[in-house]
């Protein structure tokens, strides 16, 4: 009971402080023009730029493939692997972000998002052997390699993390196959989910002189001072979601089954 009373007092004090404070303005009006997507300037000005990075991703995979069977022969080989993996991670993130942002601007524009999925699956399939091969990297061997090649020190944490995964890794051929199938196993649910929303009619509700969508503007509608507006927004919003429930459950159930099947393999 004392805890409950204390919570009420704290809530009342917080509410009083908020009421006295100035209205919070997350983005000043004068700065709003700065908050915009500029994908050509930030990522790729043209198709050639994107293709160049896609080619670089393949080249990095080839560089790692050239080390197959030799990763633990010398610290220099391990350093070459770590350097190529770091470059690949940065490049993959850039390619992923570009595709994701384009799809965020226009949900029908999934060309680059899907191309990234294929590129990532291919590069992962080509390089997945490395994680299995590092099963022989004992803590003692890693310490010895770092003593001989100090430039490995920044990669110590990542290498130790890879070593901890060893009990759950499959043979190289199976790891490669799983990586190549990743788009088919878990890459289609999000696009299906988005397309289902795109094709669902979420109505507009009049609110303070505007017509607001019960999907896109749901939070704003719930702050309307008119209770009837809030109730209509709530009912229309969840009616729209209910109409999608069969497709959503279909996709989520099959994704869980795919992930559970892989977990059982590991």
Tab-separated table of N, CA, C and O in Angstrom, residues 209-261:
chain	number	residue	atom	x	y	z
A	209	UNK	N	-10.308	19.631	-38.053
A	209	UNK	CA	-10.204	20.265	-39.364
A	209	UNK	C	-9.400	19.503	-40.385
A	209	UNK	O	-9.169	20.005	-41.496
A	210	UNK	N	-8.953	18.281	-40.051
A	210	UNK	CA	-8.167	17.481	-40.992
A	210	UNK	C	-8.809	16.112	-41.157
A	210	UNK	O	-9.601	15.674	-40.334
A	211	UNK	N	-8.429	15.444	-42.248
A	211	UNK	CA	-8.818	14.060	-42.465
A	211	UNK	C	-7.588	13.204	-42.170
A	211	UNK	O	-6.612	13.226	-42.917
A	212	UNK	N	-7.626	12.425	-41.081
A	212	UNK	CA	-6.466	11.650	-40.658
A	212	UNK	C	-6.711	10.154	-40.838
A	212	UNK	O	-7.805	9.653	-40.589
A	213	UNK	N	-5.650	9.455	-41.256
A	213	UNK	CA	-5.721	8.014	-41.461
A	213	UNK	C	-5.676	7.291	-40.116
A	213	UNK	O	-4.825	7.593	-39.270
A	214	UNK	N	-6.552	6.293	-39.949
A	214	UNK	CA	-6.550	5.550	-38.692
A	214	UNK	C	-5.351	4.619	-38.590
A	214	UNK	O	-5.093	4.057	-37.519
A	215	UNK	N	-4.591	4.462	-39.672
A	215	UNK	CA	-3.344	3.692	-39.602
A	215	UNK	C	-2.160	4.625	-39.403
A	215	UNK	O	-1.466	4.564	-38.396
A	216	UNK	N	-1.945	5.520	-40.350
A	216	UNK	CA	-0.766	6.390	-40.314
A	216	UNK	C	-0.823	7.394	-39.169
A	216	UNK	O	0.195	7.697	-38.536
A	217	UNK	N	-2.008	7.922	-38.878
A	217	UNK	CA	-2.143	9.002	-37.886
A	217	UNK	C	-2.837	8.536	-36.616
A	217	UNK	O	-3.477	9.319	-35.914
A	218	UNK	N	-2.696	7.253	-36.299
A	218	UNK	CA	-3.445	6.691	-35.176
A	218	UNK	C	-3.120	7.406	-33.857
A	218	UNK	O	-4.029	7.741	-33.083
A	219	UNK	N	-1.850	7.659	-33.590
A	219	UNK	CA	-1.473	8.305	-32.325
A	219	UNK	C	-2.078	9.707	-32.228
A	219	UNK	O	-2.542	10.127	-31.161
A	220	UNK	N	-2.068	10.440	-33.331
A	220	UNK	CA	-2.648	11.788	-33.318
A	220	UNK	C	-4.147	11.739	-33.060
A	220	UNK	O	-4.696	12.580	-32.324
A	221	UNK	N	-4.822	10.761	-33.648
A	221	UNK	CA	-6.264	10.638	-33.445
A	221	UNK	C	-6.600	10.308	-31.989
A	221	UNK	O	-7.610	10.764	-31.451
A	222	UNK	N	-5.763	9.535	-31.341
A	222	UNK	CA	-6.018	9.186	-29.943
A	222	UNK	C	-5.838	10.381	-29.001
A	222	UNK	O	-6.254	10.321	-27.846
A	223	UNK	N	-5.229	11.446	-29.500
A	223	UNK	CA	-5.060	12.655	-28.688
A	223	UNK	C	-6.138	13.702	-28.978
A	223	UNK	O	-6.097	14.799	-28.415
A	224	UNK	N	-7.079	13.359	-29.852
A	224	UNK	CA	-8.154	14.299	-30.163
A	224	UNK	C	-9.011	14.528	-28.906
A	224	UNK	O	-9.330	13.583	-28.186
A	225	UNK	N	-9.374	15.778	-28.634
A	225	UNK	CA	-10.174	16.047	-27.425
A	225	UNK	C	-11.589	15.479	-27.488
A	225	UNK	O	-12.246	15.332	-26.445
A	226	UNK	N	-12.067	15.157	-28.673
A	226	UNK	CA	-13.420	14.627	-28.834
A	226	UNK	C	-13.405	13.110	-28.629
A	226	UNK	O	-12.790	12.363	-29.382
A	227	UNK	N	-14.138	12.661	-27.616
A	227	UNK	CA	-14.163	11.232	-27.303
A	227	UNK	C	-14.697	10.403	-28.477
A	227	UNK	O	-14.216	9.294	-28.727
A	228	UNK	N	-15.656	10.927	-29.192
A	228	UNK	CA	-16.235	10.186	-30.320
A	228	UNK	C	-15.196	9.940	-31.403
A	228	UNK	O	-15.178	8.882	-32.047
A	229	UNK	N	-14.312	10.916	-31.622
A	229	UNK	CA	-13.242	10.755	-32.610
A	229	UNK	C	-12.275	9.672	-32.150
A	229	UNK	O	-11.866	8.795	-32.925
A	230	UNK	N	-11.903	9.720	-30.873
A	230	UNK	CA	-10.975	8.725	-30.356
A	230	UNK	C	-11.563	7.318	-30.450
A	230	UNK	O	-10.883	6.369	-30.837
A	231	UNK	N	-12.849	7.194	-30.119
A	231	UNK	CA	-13.483	5.877	-30.159
A	231	UNK	C	-13.557	5.354	-31.587
A	231	UNK	O	-13.256	4.175	-31.846
A	232	UNK	N	-13.927	6.228	-32.518
A	232	UNK	CA	-14.010	5.774	-33.911
A	232	UNK	C	-12.635	5.354	-34.430
A	232	UNK	O	-12.509	4.328	-35.113
A	233	UNK	N	-11.605	6.146	-34.114
A	233	UNK	CA	-10.256	5.809	-34.559
A	233	UNK	C	-9.830	4.453	-33.999
A	233	UNK	O	-9.252	3.616	-34.712
A	234	UNK	N	-10.112	4.237	-32.722
A	234	UNK	CA	-9.741	2.968	-32.084
A	234	UNK	C	-10.430	1.797	-32.768
A	234	UNK	O	-9.790	0.798	-33.127
A	235	UNK	N	-11.741	1.902	-32.975
A	235	UNK	CA	-12.490	0.799	-33.567
A	235	UNK	C	-12.074	0.545	-35.017
A	235	UNK	O	-11.897	-0.602	-35.443
A	236	UNK	N	-11.897	1.615	-35.796
A	236	UNK	CA	-11.522	1.463	-37.208
A	236	UNK	C	-10.102	0.904	-37.336
A	236	UNK	O	-9.811	0.098	-38.222
A	237	UNK	N	-9.229	1.351	-36.456
A	237	UNK	CA	-7.839	0.890	-36.490
A	237	UNK	C	-7.784	-0.623	-36.275
A	237	UNK	O	-7.155	-1.356	-37.061
A	238	UNK	N	-8.422	-1.092	-35.233
A	238	UNK	CA	-8.348	-2.520	-34.927
A	238	UNK	C	-9.206	-3.367	-35.855
A	238	UNK	O	-8.918	-4.560	-36.062
A	239	UNK	N	-10.222	-2.779	-36.453
A	239	UNK	CA	-10.969	-3.510	-37.480
A	239	UNK	C	-10.080	-3.767	-38.693
A	239	UNK	O	-10.106	-4.855	-39.292
A	240	UNK	N	-9.286	-2.763	-39.057
A	240	UNK	CA	-8.350	-2.945	-40.171
A	240	UNK	C	-7.309	-4.002	-39.866
A	240	UNK	O	-6.995	-4.853	-40.714
A	241	UNK	N	-6.756	-3.962	-38.647
A	241	UNK	CA	-5.771	-4.976	-38.264
A	241	UNK	C	-6.392	-6.368	-38.258
A	241	UNK	O	-5.752	-7.341	-38.671
A	242	UNK	N	-7.631	-6.467	-37.776
A	242	UNK	CA	-8.297	-7.773	-37.737
A	242	UNK	C	-8.458	-8.356	-39.135
A	242	UNK	O	-8.355	-9.576	-39.332
A	243	UNK	N	-8.681	-7.486	-40.122
A	243	UNK	CA	-8.854	-7.982	-41.488
A	243	UNK	C	-7.559	-8.562	-42.053
A	243	UNK	O	-7.583	-9.296	-43.039
A	244	UNK	N	-6.412	-8.221	-41.429
A	244	UNK	CA	-5.111	-8.716	-41.875
A	244	UNK	C	-4.630	-9.914	-41.070
A	244	UNK	O	-3.566	-10.470	-41.359
A	245	UNK	N	-5.375	-10.284	-40.055
A	245	UNK	CA	-4.856	-11.250	-39.093
A	245	UNK	C	-4.544	-12.607	-39.707
A	245	UNK	O	-3.595	-13.276	-39.299
A	246	UNK	N	-5.324	-13.024	-40.714
A	246	UNK	CA	-5.058	-14.346	-41.292
A	246	UNK	C	-3.732	-14.370	-42.041
A	246	UNK	O	-2.940	-15.310	-41.908
A	247	UNK	N	-3.454	-13.309	-42.825
A	247	UNK	CA	-2.181	-13.267	-43.547
A	247	UNK	C	-1.007	-13.089	-42.594
A	247	UNK	O	0.051	-13.707	-42.766
A	248	UNK	N	-1.178	-12.242	-41.586
A	248	UNK	CA	-0.099	-12.014	-40.624
A	248	UNK	C	0.234	-13.300	-39.871
A	248	UNK	O	1.406	-13.657	-39.704
A	249	UNK	N	-0.792	-14.011	-39.434
A	249	UNK	CA	-0.546	-15.248	-38.694
A	249	UNK	C	0.064	-16.313	-39.609
A	249	UNK	O	0.939	-17.081	-39.182
A	250	UNK	N	-0.366	-16.339	-40.875
A	250	UNK	CA	0.213	-17.271	-41.846
A	250	UNK	C	1.722	-17.039	-41.962
A	250	UNK	O	2.528	-17.983	-41.876
A	251	UNK	N	2.118	-15.791	-42.146
A	251	UNK	CA	3.535	-15.476	-42.334
A	251	UNK	C	4.338	-15.724	-41.062
A	251	UNK	O	5.420	-16.325	-41.096
A	252	UNK	N	3.822	-15.273	-39.920
A	252	UNK	CA	4.560	-15.418	-38.667
A	252	UNK	C	4.712	-16.884	-38.284
A	252	UNK	O	5.786	-17.306	-37.829
A	253	UNK	N	3.665	-17.670	-38.478
A	253	UNK	CA	3.736	-19.086	-38.118
A	253	UNK	C	4.791	-19.795	-38.950
A	253	UNK	O	5.586	-20.590	-38.431
A	254	UNK	N	4.827	-19.513	-40.239
A	254	UNK	CA	5.804	-20.197	-41.091
A	254	UNK	C	7.223	-19.703	-40.849
A	254	UNK	O	8.176	-20.466	-40.972
A	255	UNK	N	7.363	-18.440	-40.482
A	255	UNK	CA	8.702	-17.973	-40.120
A	255	UNK	C	9.180	-18.665	-38.849
A	255	UNK	O	10.343	-19.087	-38.750
A	256	UNK	N	8.315	-18.796	-37.851
A	256	UNK	CA	8.699	-19.485	-36.616
A	256	UNK	C	9.061	-20.940	-36.891
A	256	UNK	O	10.024	-21.475	-36.326
A	257	UNK	N	8.295	-21.592	-37.782
A	257	UNK	CA	8.606	-22.985	-38.107
A	257	UNK	C	9.974	-23.104	-38.770
A	257	UNK	O	10.748	-24.030	-38.480
A	258	UNK	N	10.281	-22.176	-39.665
A	258	UNK	CA	11.582	-22.211	-40.333
A	258	UNK	C	12.715	-21.994	-39.333
A	258	UNK	O	13.731	-22.705	-39.355
A	259	UNK	N	12.552	-21.025	-38.443
A	259	UNK	CA	13.594	-20.741	-37.452
A	259	UNK	C	13.731	-21.891	-36.453
A	259	UNK	O	14.843	-22.219	-36.040
A	260	UNK	N	12.621	-22.493	-36.066
A	260	UNK	CA	12.673	-23.632	-35.144
A	260	UNK	C	13.358	-24.830	-35.805
A	260	UNK	O	14.121	-25.559	-35.148
A	261	UNK	N	13.084	-25.033	-37.102
A	261	UNK	CA	13.731	-26.139	-37.807
A	261	UNK	C	15.246	-25.936	-37.843
A	261	UNK	O	16.024	-26.884	-37.622
